Structure formats: structure tokens, C-alpha cells
Coordinates of C-alpha atoms in Angstrom, one line a residue:
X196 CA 0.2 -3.1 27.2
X197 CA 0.1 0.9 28.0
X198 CA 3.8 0.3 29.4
X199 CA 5.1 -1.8 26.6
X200 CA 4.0 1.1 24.3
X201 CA 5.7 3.7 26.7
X202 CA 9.0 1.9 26.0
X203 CA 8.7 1.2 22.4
X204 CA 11.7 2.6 20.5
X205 CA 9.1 3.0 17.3
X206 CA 6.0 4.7 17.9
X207 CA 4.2 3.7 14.3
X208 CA 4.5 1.1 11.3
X209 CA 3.8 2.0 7.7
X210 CA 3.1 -1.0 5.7
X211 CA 2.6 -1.5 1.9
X212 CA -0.4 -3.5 1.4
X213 CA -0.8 -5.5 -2.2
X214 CA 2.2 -8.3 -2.1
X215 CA 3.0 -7.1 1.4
X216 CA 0.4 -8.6 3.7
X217 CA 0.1 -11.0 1.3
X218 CA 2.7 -13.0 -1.6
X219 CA 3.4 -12.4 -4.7
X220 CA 2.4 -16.0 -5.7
X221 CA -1.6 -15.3 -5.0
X222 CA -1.4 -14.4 -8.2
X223 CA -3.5 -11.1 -7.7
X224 CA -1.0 -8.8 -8.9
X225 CA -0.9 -10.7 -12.6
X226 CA -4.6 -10.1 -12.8
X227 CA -4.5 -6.6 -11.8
X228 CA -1.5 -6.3 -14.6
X229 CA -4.1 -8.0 -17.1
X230 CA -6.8 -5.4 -16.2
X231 CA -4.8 -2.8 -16.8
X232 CA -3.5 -4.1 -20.3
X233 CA -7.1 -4.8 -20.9
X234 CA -8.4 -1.2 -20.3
X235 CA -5.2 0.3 -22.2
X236 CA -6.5 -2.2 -25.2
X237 CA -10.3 -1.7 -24.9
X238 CA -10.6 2.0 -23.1
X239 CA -7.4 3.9 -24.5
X240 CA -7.4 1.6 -27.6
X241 CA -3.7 1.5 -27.5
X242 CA -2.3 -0.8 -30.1
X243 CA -2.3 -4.6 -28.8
X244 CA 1.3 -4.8 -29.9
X245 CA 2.2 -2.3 -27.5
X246 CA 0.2 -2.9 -24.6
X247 CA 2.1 -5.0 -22.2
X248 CA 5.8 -3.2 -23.0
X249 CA 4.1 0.2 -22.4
X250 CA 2.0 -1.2 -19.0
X251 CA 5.7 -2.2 -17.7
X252 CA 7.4 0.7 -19.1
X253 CA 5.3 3.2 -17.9
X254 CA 4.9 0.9 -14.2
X255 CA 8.9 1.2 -14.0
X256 CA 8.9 4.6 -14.7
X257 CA 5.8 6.1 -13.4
X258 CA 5.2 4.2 -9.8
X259 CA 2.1 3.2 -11.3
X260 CA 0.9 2.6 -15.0
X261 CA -2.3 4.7 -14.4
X262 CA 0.2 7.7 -13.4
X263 CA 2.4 6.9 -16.7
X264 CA -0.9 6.8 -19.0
X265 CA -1.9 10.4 -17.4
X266 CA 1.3 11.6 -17.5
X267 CA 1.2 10.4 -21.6
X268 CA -2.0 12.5 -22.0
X269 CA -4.6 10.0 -22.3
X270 CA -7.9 11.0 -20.5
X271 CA -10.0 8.8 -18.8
X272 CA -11.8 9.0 -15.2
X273 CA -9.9 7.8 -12.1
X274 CA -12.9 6.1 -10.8
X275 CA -13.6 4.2 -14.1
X276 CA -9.9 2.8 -14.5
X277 CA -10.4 1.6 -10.8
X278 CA -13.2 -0.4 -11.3
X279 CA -12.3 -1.7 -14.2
X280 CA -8.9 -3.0 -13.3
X281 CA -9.9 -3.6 -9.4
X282 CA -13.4 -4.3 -9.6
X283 CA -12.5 -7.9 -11.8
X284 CA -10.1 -9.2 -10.1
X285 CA -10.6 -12.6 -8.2
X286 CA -10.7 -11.5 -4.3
X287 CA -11.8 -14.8 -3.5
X288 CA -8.1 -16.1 -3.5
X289 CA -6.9 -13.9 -1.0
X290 CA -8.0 -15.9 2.9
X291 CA -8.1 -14.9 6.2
X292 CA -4.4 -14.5 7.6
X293 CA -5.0 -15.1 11.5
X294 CA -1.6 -15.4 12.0
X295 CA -0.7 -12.0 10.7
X296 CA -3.8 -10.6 12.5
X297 CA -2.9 -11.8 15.6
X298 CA 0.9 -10.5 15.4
X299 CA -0.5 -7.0 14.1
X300 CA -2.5 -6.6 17.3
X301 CA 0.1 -8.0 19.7
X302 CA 2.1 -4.8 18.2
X303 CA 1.6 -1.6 20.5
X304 CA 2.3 0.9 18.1
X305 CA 0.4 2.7 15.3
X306 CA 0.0 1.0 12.1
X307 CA -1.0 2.6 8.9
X308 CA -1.4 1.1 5.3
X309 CA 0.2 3.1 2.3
X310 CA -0.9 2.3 -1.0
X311 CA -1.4 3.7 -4.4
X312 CA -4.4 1.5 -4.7
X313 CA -7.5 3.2 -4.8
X314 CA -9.7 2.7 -1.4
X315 CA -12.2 0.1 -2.5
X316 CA -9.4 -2.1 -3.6
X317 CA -8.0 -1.6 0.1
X318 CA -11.5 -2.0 1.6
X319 CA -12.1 -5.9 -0.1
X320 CA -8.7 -6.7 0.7
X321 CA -8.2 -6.4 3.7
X322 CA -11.7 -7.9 4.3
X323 CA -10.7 -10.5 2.5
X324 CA -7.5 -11.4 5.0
X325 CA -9.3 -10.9 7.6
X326 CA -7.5 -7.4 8.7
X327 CA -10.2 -4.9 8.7
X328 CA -10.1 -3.8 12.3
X329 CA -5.9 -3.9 12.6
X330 CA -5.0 -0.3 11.1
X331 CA -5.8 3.1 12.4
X332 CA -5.9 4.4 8.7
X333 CA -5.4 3.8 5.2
X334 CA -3.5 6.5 2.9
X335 CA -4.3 5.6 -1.0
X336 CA -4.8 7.0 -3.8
X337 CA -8.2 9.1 -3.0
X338 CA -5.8 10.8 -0.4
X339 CA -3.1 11.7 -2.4
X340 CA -4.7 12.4 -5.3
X341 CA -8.3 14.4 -3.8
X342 CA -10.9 15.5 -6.0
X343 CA -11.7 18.7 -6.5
X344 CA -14.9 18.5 -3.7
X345 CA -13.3 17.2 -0.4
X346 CA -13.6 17.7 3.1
X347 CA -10.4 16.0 4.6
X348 CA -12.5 15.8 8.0
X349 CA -12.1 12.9 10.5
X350 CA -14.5 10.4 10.0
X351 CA -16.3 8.6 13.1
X352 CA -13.7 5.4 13.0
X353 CA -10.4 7.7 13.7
X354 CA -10.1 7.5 10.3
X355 CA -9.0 11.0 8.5
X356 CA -10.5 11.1 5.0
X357 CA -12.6 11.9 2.7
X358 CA -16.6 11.3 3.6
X359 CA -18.6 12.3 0.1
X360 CA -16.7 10.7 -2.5
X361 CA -17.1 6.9 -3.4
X362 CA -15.4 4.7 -6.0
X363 CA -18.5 3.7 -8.5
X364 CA -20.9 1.4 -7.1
X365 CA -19.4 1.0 -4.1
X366 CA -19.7 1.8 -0.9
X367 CA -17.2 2.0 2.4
X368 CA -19.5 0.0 5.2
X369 CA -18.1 -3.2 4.2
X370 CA -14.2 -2.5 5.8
X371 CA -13.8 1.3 7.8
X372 CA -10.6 0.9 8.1
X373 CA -10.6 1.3 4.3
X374 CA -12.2 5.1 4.7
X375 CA -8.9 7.3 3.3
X376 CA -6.4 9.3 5.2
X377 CA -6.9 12.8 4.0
X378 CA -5.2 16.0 4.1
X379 CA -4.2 17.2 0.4
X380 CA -5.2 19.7 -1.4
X381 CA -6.5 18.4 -5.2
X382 CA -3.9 18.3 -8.1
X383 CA -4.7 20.7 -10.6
X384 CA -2.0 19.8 -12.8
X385 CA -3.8 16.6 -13.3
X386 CA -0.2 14.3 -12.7
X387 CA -0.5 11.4 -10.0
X388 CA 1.4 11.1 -6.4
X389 CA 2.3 8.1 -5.9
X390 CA 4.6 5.3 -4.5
X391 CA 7.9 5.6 -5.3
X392 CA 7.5 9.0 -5.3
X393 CA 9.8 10.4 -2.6
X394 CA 7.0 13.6 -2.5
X395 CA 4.6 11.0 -1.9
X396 CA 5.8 9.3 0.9
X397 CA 6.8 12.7 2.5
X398 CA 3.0 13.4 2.1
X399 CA 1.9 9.9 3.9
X400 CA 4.2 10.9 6.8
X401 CA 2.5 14.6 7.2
X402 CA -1.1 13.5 6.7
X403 CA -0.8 10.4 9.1
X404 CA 1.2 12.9 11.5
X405 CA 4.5 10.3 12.2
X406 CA 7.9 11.2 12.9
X407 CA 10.2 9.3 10.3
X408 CA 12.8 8.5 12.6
X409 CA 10.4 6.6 14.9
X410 CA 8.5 4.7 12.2
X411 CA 9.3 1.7 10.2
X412 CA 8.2 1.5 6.8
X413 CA 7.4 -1.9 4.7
X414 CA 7.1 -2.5 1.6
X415 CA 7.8 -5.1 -1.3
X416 CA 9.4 -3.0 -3.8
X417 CA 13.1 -1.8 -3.8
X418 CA 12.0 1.2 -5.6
X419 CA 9.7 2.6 -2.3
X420 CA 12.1 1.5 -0.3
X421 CA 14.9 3.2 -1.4
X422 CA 11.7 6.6 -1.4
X423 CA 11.2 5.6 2.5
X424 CA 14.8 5.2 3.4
X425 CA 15.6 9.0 1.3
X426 CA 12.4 10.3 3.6
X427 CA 14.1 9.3 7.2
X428 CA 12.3 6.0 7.7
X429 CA 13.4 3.1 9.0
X430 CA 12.8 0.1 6.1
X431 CA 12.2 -3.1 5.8
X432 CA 11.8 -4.9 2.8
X433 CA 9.4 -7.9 2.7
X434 CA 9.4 -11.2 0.0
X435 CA 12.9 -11.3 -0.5
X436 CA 15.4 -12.3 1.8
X437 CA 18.0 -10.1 0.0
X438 CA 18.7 -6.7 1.7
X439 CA 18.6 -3.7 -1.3
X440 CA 20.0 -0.2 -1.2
X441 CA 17.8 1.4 1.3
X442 CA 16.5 -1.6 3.4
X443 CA 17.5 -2.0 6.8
X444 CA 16.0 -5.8 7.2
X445 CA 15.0 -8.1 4.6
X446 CA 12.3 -10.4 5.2
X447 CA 11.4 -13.5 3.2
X448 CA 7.6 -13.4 4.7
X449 CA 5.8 -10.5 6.4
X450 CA 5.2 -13.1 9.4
X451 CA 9.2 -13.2 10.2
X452 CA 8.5 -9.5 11.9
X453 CA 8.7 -10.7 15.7
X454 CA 12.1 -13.1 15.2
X455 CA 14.0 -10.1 12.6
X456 CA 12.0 -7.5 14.5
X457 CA 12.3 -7.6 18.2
X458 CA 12.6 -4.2 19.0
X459 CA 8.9 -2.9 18.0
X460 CA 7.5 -5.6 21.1
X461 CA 10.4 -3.5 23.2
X462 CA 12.8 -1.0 23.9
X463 CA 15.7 -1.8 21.4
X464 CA 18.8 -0.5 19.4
X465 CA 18.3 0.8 16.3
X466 CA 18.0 -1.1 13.6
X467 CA 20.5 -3.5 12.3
X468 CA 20.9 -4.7 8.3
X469 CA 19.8 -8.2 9.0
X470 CA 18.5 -10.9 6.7
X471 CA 15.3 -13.2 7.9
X472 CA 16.9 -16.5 7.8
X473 CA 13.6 -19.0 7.2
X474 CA 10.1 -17.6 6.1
X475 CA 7.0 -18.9 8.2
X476 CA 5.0 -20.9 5.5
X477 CA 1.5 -18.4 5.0
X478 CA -0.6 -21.7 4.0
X479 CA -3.3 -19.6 5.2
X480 CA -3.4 -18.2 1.8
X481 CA -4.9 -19.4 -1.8

């Protein structure tokens, strides 16, 4: 294994988590989106006309609604919104993924999650597929967005992040690989980093320590790959076997990585615009 990783062209993976490691047809994301429109209705109390245009609008132009609301002016606690729009949603449809599991650990390189989730969202899922232990590190929103009172110390898992600060009611025990990639330094101005952001991604790549043109970068959405591609990453889009500006491979299902992907298992060209031809079936998920 030490030799395979010697001659690896690629020396670390960046993947996306939400629709990433899993579909888009779990349905998790439309519950997340009716969280959110929830909150903005009871929380904000943002006319119900309005709610689900703004939540988009604000989504397409923000990254993330949460950074669209903040950027509008509304005030409300980043560990509230969380659990309110993470803390419902039905976990219980998302399954183990031994398949995916075992391809991640047959991989010799680093592998990192960047998300603009918050870290307990990133903690249950990937408990919940059964990925806990296959990531060196998470970078989420408690990274990119630090509270005023953080450390940014290592914690005893190789983990770099933040050790004093929890999402309400939770706690980090339950997945380690969940505990944050740390490094920034809080944002007084009060606006949100986040995916597509191309300053975000440029973060990700200084707090994780990774040198772009040795990483690939995964991700669902056109938008952050277009950010990744603009940062000096190699990209690969996954859930849609149609290659976008930016994307270097297109992948119909994140299990296609070993047949449109040979070169991470071995010393390889660079990579090639290719298109996954068939999608392995995930029926290991709800």
C-alpha cells in the first residue's frame, strides 16, 4: 500500500458530502429545503408567499440560503438555524454504503469532506452510511465560519478543529471524523464563506494543507465546480453524466470512481474530460 501511495499522481481527494456520497433521490435534500422554508416562515416570519422563491433565490445566489438570509440582515443564531433545519430531518433513510466504504479505503491518498453543512449534520451522516472512520477531516461550516472563542488546535483523531464549541444539544463522540478542520480566524463582518465561494474553497485547500494541482475535488453542483476548477483543482462532477464548464469527469454515481478514475489507484496522465458511461445501482440506499 506505502508504494502504491508513493506513485499516486494525486496525493488527496476533496469530496462534497450531501448528494455526493449519497443521491439526490434520498430525498434528504427536500427536507432540508422544507426546514429552512419552515424557519424563514416561523423564526424570521417572512411572508408565506415569499418563502420558497426567496429560499431558492437567495440558495442560487448566496451558496447557501442561511448566507443569503444574513447577507439580507435578518438575525438569528447559527447554531439555532442548524438545529432546526438539521436536527428534523429523517437520517434514518440514509443506510450504510459498504460499497462506497470499501472503495474509499482501497484509495491511498488523503480524503477530506468539504461542506457548508454545519458539523453535526456531517457527524449523523456519515454515521448513518457507514463512513465515519474513511476521512482524515471534515471542513464545514464551524471552520469557515469560527466563533469568536476558538482554538483551531488539533484534536486527538488528526482532526484540526475546533474542541470547545458544540452545535446545541449535541455532542461530537458519536462520529470523530465529524470534529471540524480549523484554521480561520472569526468573521467580524458577520457574512458567510461558503461553497461556491471561490474564497471558500481557496480556504479549504490552506486549512487542510493540499496542493490543488495534486487534488481532485467532487462535488454535485456545477456551481462549486466551476469555484474548484477557478482554484487549480482537478474536478469531477458526480450525479450527472453530463460534463459542465469546469468538470474534468462526469460521473452518473459516486461508485463509477475506480472505472472513470483509474489513475488515483496508480501513477496516471492527467486527467481526461470523460463521461461515466453506466452508474453502479446504490441499492444500498433508502
Amino acid at each position: 500500500m506505502e508504494t502504491v501511495a508513493h506513485e499516486a499522481k494525486y496525493e488527496c481527494l476533496l469530496f462534497d458530502m450531501d448528494d455526493t456520497l449519497y443521491p439526490l433521490s434520498s430525498g434528504l435534500n427536500l427536507a432540508c429545503r422544507k426546514n429552512i422554508e419552515d424557519y424563514m416562515l416561523h423564526h424570521l416570519q417572512i411572508e408565506e408567499s415569499q418563502v420558497p422563491k426567496m429560499c431558492l433565490e437567495l440558495y442560487k445566489e448566496y451558496g447557501t440560503t442561511m448566507a443569503g438570509l444574513k447577507a439580507l440582515g435578518y438575525k438569528f443564531d447559527d447554531d439555532e438555524f442548524h438545529a432546526y433545519v438539521h436536527g428534523r430531518l429523517p437520517y434514518e433513510i440514509l443506510k450504510p454504503d459498504p460499497l462506497l466504504r470499501n472503495l474509499l479505503l482501497s484509495m491511498p491518498q488523503r480524503k477530506i469532506i468539504l461542506t457548508n453543512a454545519d458539523k453535526a449534520h456531517a457527524a449523523r451522516v456519515l454515521s448513518r452510511l457507514g463512513l465515519e472512520d474513511c476521512f482524515e477531516g471534515v471542513v464545514c461550516f464551524e471552520t469557515l465560519n469560527p466563533p469568536p472563542k476558538q482554538n483551531g488546535s488539533a484534536d486527538g483523531h488528526g482532526n484540526f478543529g475546533e474542541t470547545d464549541s458544540n452545535t446545541e444539544g449535541e455532542s461530537d463522540s458519536s462520529a470523530d471524523t465529524a470534529s471540524c478542520v480549523g484554521g480561520r480566524k472569526p468573521n467580524s463582518k458577520g457574512r458567510i464563506l461558503c461553497k461556491p465561494s471561490l474564497e471558500a474553497i481557496e480556504a479549504a485547500i490552506k486549512i487542510a494543507n493540499m496542493d490543488p494541482k495534486r487534488t481532485i475535488f467532487l462535488d454535485d453542483s456545477a456551481r462549486n465546480i466551476a469555484a474548484g476548477k477557478a482554484a487549480g483543482l482537478h474536478t469531477v462532477l458526480v450525479g450527472s453524466p453530463v460534463l459542465v464548464p469546469g468538470a474534468d469527469v462526469a460521473l452518473e454515481s459516486i461508485h463509477n470512481m475506480r472505472e472513470a478514475l483509474p489513475e488515483i489507484w496508480k501513477d496516471g496522465d492527467k486527467l481526461e474530460p470523460v463521461l461515466a458511461a453506466t452508474a453502479v445501482e446504490t441499492t444500498v440506499l433508502a
